[in-house]
């Protein structure tokens, strides 16, 4: 299976369990690895036979900017389902970064990584 990766998609969302997170929002960063067979697109040099990663990026940002959820696990699942709606995408790995998570000790990042497939 071939891979198309999008790294560092940034969007502001209002996800989290605390009122401040819901009211003020924060930046979320998303990394995606889409699993698909790119041979048909490459053979014909045809965008319609692969995934349009620009469209996927816009859809993912819309999910992050959309309806709030409590958990980044839920956000990652929603993102995965949007990616799998593209017929050629057989598998997706989603990493959601929450670099401004409300943690009381110094840290670099909080992430959730999930992998989902059609099978």
PDB file of C-alpha atoms in Angstrom:
ATOM      1  CA  UNK A   1       0.000   0.000   0.000  1.00  0.00           C
ATOM      2  CA  UNK A   2       1.254   3.452  -0.903  1.00  0.00           C
ATOM      3  CA  UNK A   3       1.169   6.386   1.497  1.00  0.00           C
ATOM      4  CA  UNK A   4       0.249  10.034   1.083  1.00  0.00           C
ATOM      5  CA  UNK A   5       1.165  12.078   4.152  1.00  0.00           C
ATOM      6  CA  UNK A   6      -0.035  15.486   5.289  1.00  0.00           C
ATOM      7  CA  UNK A   7       1.830  16.852   8.274  1.00  0.00           C
ATOM      8  CA  UNK A   8       1.196  19.844  10.461  1.00  0.00           C
ATOM      9  CA  UNK A   9      -2.358  20.812   9.480  1.00  0.00           C
ATOM     10  CA  UNK A  10      -3.271  23.577  11.917  1.00  0.00           C
ATOM     11  CA  UNK A  11      -6.719  24.708  12.973  1.00  0.00           C
ATOM     12  CA  UNK A  12      -8.347  26.342  15.951  1.00  0.00           C
ATOM     13  CA  UNK A  13     -10.917  24.249  17.774  1.00  0.00           C
ATOM     14  CA  UNK A  14     -12.940  24.398  20.950  1.00  0.00           C
ATOM     15  CA  UNK A  15     -12.392  20.823  22.110  1.00  0.00           C
ATOM     16  CA  UNK A  16     -11.762  19.777  25.679  1.00  0.00           C
ATOM     17  CA  UNK A  17     -13.486  19.054  28.961  1.00  0.00           C
ATOM     18  CA  UNK A  18     -12.750  22.380  30.651  1.00  0.00           C
ATOM     19  CA  UNK A  19     -14.853  25.517  30.153  1.00  0.00           C
ATOM     20  CA  UNK A  20     -11.780  27.599  29.232  1.00  0.00           C
ATOM     21  CA  UNK A  21     -10.953  25.186  26.397  1.00  0.00           C
ATOM     22  CA  UNK A  22     -14.496  25.363  25.086  1.00  0.00           C
ATOM     23  CA  UNK A  23     -14.784  29.141  25.393  1.00  0.00           C
ATOM     24  CA  UNK A  24     -11.362  30.306  24.237  1.00  0.00           C
ATOM     25  CA  UNK A  25     -10.367  27.455  21.949  1.00  0.00           C
ATOM     26  CA  UNK A  26      -6.826  26.425  21.087  1.00  0.00           C
ATOM     27  CA  UNK A  27      -4.689  25.296  18.188  1.00  0.00           C
ATOM     28  CA  UNK A  28      -4.752  21.648  17.191  1.00  0.00           C
ATOM     29  CA  UNK A  29      -2.255  20.130  14.774  1.00  0.00           C
ATOM     30  CA  UNK A  30      -3.091  17.078  12.687  1.00  0.00           C
ATOM     31  CA  UNK A  31      -0.817  14.665  10.859  1.00  0.00           C
ATOM     32  CA  UNK A  32      -2.309  12.182   8.394  1.00  0.00           C
ATOM     33  CA  UNK A  33      -0.979   9.193   6.527  1.00  0.00           C
ATOM     34  CA  UNK A  34      -3.425   7.964   3.917  1.00  0.00           C
ATOM     35  CA  UNK A  35      -2.987   4.429   2.628  1.00  0.00           C
ATOM     36  CA  UNK A  36      -4.017   3.818  -0.974  1.00  0.00           C
ATOM     37  CA  UNK A  37      -2.896   2.333  -4.262  1.00  0.00           C
ATOM     38  CA  UNK A  38      -1.447   5.187  -6.342  1.00  0.00           C
ATOM     39  CA  UNK A  39      -0.587   3.022  -9.365  1.00  0.00           C
ATOM     40  CA  UNK A  40      -3.800   3.763 -11.309  1.00  0.00           C
ATOM     41  CA  UNK A  41      -3.299   7.515 -10.927  1.00  0.00           C
ATOM     42  CA  UNK A  42       0.389   7.297 -11.825  1.00  0.00           C
ATOM     43  CA  UNK A  43      -0.275   5.151 -14.895  1.00  0.00           C
ATOM     44  CA  UNK A  44      -2.716   7.690 -16.325  1.00  0.00           C
ATOM     45  CA  UNK A  45      -1.309  10.822 -14.638  1.00  0.00           C
ATOM     46  CA  UNK A  46      -4.895  11.359 -13.472  1.00  0.00           C
ATOM     47  CA  UNK A  47      -5.831  13.201 -10.268  1.00  0.00           C
ATOM     48  CA  UNK A  48      -9.307  11.652 -10.286  1.00  0.00           C
ATOM     49  CA  UNK A  49      -7.723   8.217  -9.670  1.00  0.00           C
ATOM     50  CA  UNK A  50      -6.006   9.193  -6.420  1.00  0.00           C
ATOM     51  CA  UNK A  51      -6.864  11.202  -3.316  1.00  0.00           C
ATOM     52  CA  UNK A  52      -6.905  14.980  -3.651  1.00  0.00           C
ATOM     53  CA  UNK A  53      -4.906  15.873  -0.555  1.00  0.00           C
ATOM     54  CA  UNK A  54      -5.888  19.539  -0.794  1.00  0.00           C
ATOM     55  CA  UNK A  55      -9.536  18.561  -0.403  1.00  0.00           C
ATOM     56  CA  UNK A  56      -8.689  16.203   2.457  1.00  0.00           C
ATOM     57  CA  UNK A  57      -6.786  19.006   4.214  1.00  0.00           C
ATOM     58  CA  UNK A  58      -9.788  21.331   3.948  1.00  0.00           C
ATOM     59  CA  UNK A  59     -12.145  18.637   5.249  1.00  0.00           C
ATOM     60  CA  UNK A  60      -9.896  17.878   8.212  1.00  0.00           C
ATOM     61  CA  UNK A  61      -9.603  21.557   9.147  1.00  0.00           C
ATOM     62  CA  UNK A  62     -13.403  21.806   8.964  1.00  0.00           C
ATOM     63  CA  UNK A  63     -13.702  18.924  11.453  1.00  0.00           C
ATOM     64  CA  UNK A  64     -11.255  20.579  13.871  1.00  0.00           C
ATOM     65  CA  UNK A  65     -13.046  23.918  13.547  1.00  0.00           C
ATOM     66  CA  UNK A  66     -16.461  22.240  13.792  1.00  0.00           C
ATOM     67  CA  UNK A  67     -18.594  20.865  16.579  1.00  0.00           C
ATOM     68  CA  UNK A  68     -16.670  20.632  19.852  1.00  0.00           C
ATOM     69  CA  UNK A  69     -15.970  17.312  21.560  1.00  0.00           C
ATOM     70  CA  UNK A  70     -14.552  16.548  24.977  1.00  0.00           C
ATOM     71  CA  UNK A  71     -11.783  14.179  23.917  1.00  0.00           C
ATOM     72  CA  UNK A  72      -9.062  14.313  21.283  1.00  0.00           C
ATOM     73  CA  UNK A  73      -9.772  10.606  20.844  1.00  0.00           C
ATOM     74  CA  UNK A  74     -13.214  11.545  19.510  1.00  0.00           C
ATOM     75  CA  UNK A  75     -11.734  14.260  17.320  1.00  0.00           C
ATOM     76  CA  UNK A  76      -9.241  11.778  15.834  1.00  0.00           C
ATOM     77  CA  UNK A  77     -12.043   9.310  15.105  1.00  0.00           C
ATOM     78  CA  UNK A  78     -14.088  11.969  13.310  1.00  0.00           C
ATOM     79  CA  UNK A  79     -11.074  12.920  11.216  1.00  0.00           C
ATOM     80  CA  UNK A  80     -10.410   9.279  10.314  1.00  0.00           C
ATOM     81  CA  UNK A  81     -13.999   8.795   9.169  1.00  0.00           C
ATOM     82  CA  UNK A  82     -13.803  11.873   6.917  1.00  0.00           C
ATOM     83  CA  UNK A  83     -10.631  10.523   5.303  1.00  0.00           C
ATOM     84  CA  UNK A  84     -12.155   7.094   4.721  1.00  0.00           C
ATOM     85  CA  UNK A  85     -15.079   8.638   2.833  1.00  0.00           C
ATOM     86  CA  UNK A  86     -12.682   9.027  -0.094  1.00  0.00           C
ATOM     87  CA  UNK A  87     -13.136   5.841  -2.119  1.00  0.00           C
ATOM     88  CA  UNK A  88      -9.454   5.285  -2.869  1.00  0.00           C
ATOM     89  CA  UNK A  89      -8.336   5.636   0.755  1.00  0.00           C
ATOM     90  CA  UNK A  90      -8.111   2.168   2.276  1.00  0.00           C
ATOM     91  CA  UNK A  91      -6.428   3.116   5.552  1.00  0.00           C
ATOM     92  CA  UNK A  92      -5.615   6.226   7.530  1.00  0.00           C
ATOM     93  CA  UNK A  93      -3.341   7.035  10.432  1.00  0.00           C
ATOM     94  CA  UNK A  94      -4.375  10.167  12.308  1.00  0.00           C
ATOM     95  CA  UNK A  95      -2.259  11.968  14.880  1.00  0.00           C
ATOM     96  CA  UNK A  96      -3.916  14.825  16.734  1.00  0.00           C
ATOM     97  CA  UNK A  97      -1.555  17.114  18.628  1.00  0.00           C
ATOM     98  CA  UNK A  98      -2.800  19.269  21.480  1.00  0.00           C
ATOM     99  CA  UNK A  99       0.268  21.381  22.295  1.00  0.00           C
ATOM    100  CA  UNK A 100      -1.626  23.760  24.577  1.00  0.00           C
ATOM    101  CA  UNK A 101      -3.341  21.100  26.690  1.00  0.00           C
ATOM    102  CA  UNK A 102      -4.180  22.271  30.212  1.00  0.00           C
ATOM    103  CA  UNK A 103      -1.406  20.420  32.043  1.00  0.00           C
ATOM    104  CA  UNK A 104       0.205  21.896  35.136  1.00  0.00           C
ATOM    105  CA  UNK A 105       3.755  20.675  34.451  1.00  0.00           C
ATOM    106  CA  UNK A 106       6.117  21.532  31.581  1.00  0.00           C
ATOM    107  CA  UNK A 107       5.557  19.434  28.432  1.00  0.00           C
ATOM    108  CA  UNK A 108       6.121  19.607  24.698  1.00  0.00           C
ATOM    109  CA  UNK A 109       2.991  18.011  23.275  1.00  0.00           C
ATOM    110  CA  UNK A 110       0.057  15.703  23.868  1.00  0.00           C
ATOM    111  CA  UNK A 111      -0.992  13.413  21.027  1.00  0.00           C
ATOM    112  CA  UNK A 112      -3.398  10.644  20.163  1.00  0.00           C
ATOM    113  CA  UNK A 113      -2.581   8.323  17.273  1.00  0.00           C
ATOM    114  CA  UNK A 114      -5.184   6.066  15.702  1.00  0.00           C
ATOM    115  CA  UNK A 115      -5.237   3.857  12.628  1.00  0.00           C
ATOM    116  CA  UNK A 116      -8.479   2.990  10.868  1.00  0.00           C
ATOM    117  CA  UNK A 117      -9.185   1.020   7.722  1.00  0.00           C
ATOM    118  CA  UNK A 118     -12.086  -0.155   5.620  1.00  0.00           C
ATOM    119  CA  UNK A 119     -11.471  -3.765   6.648  1.00  0.00           C
TER     120      UNK A 119
END
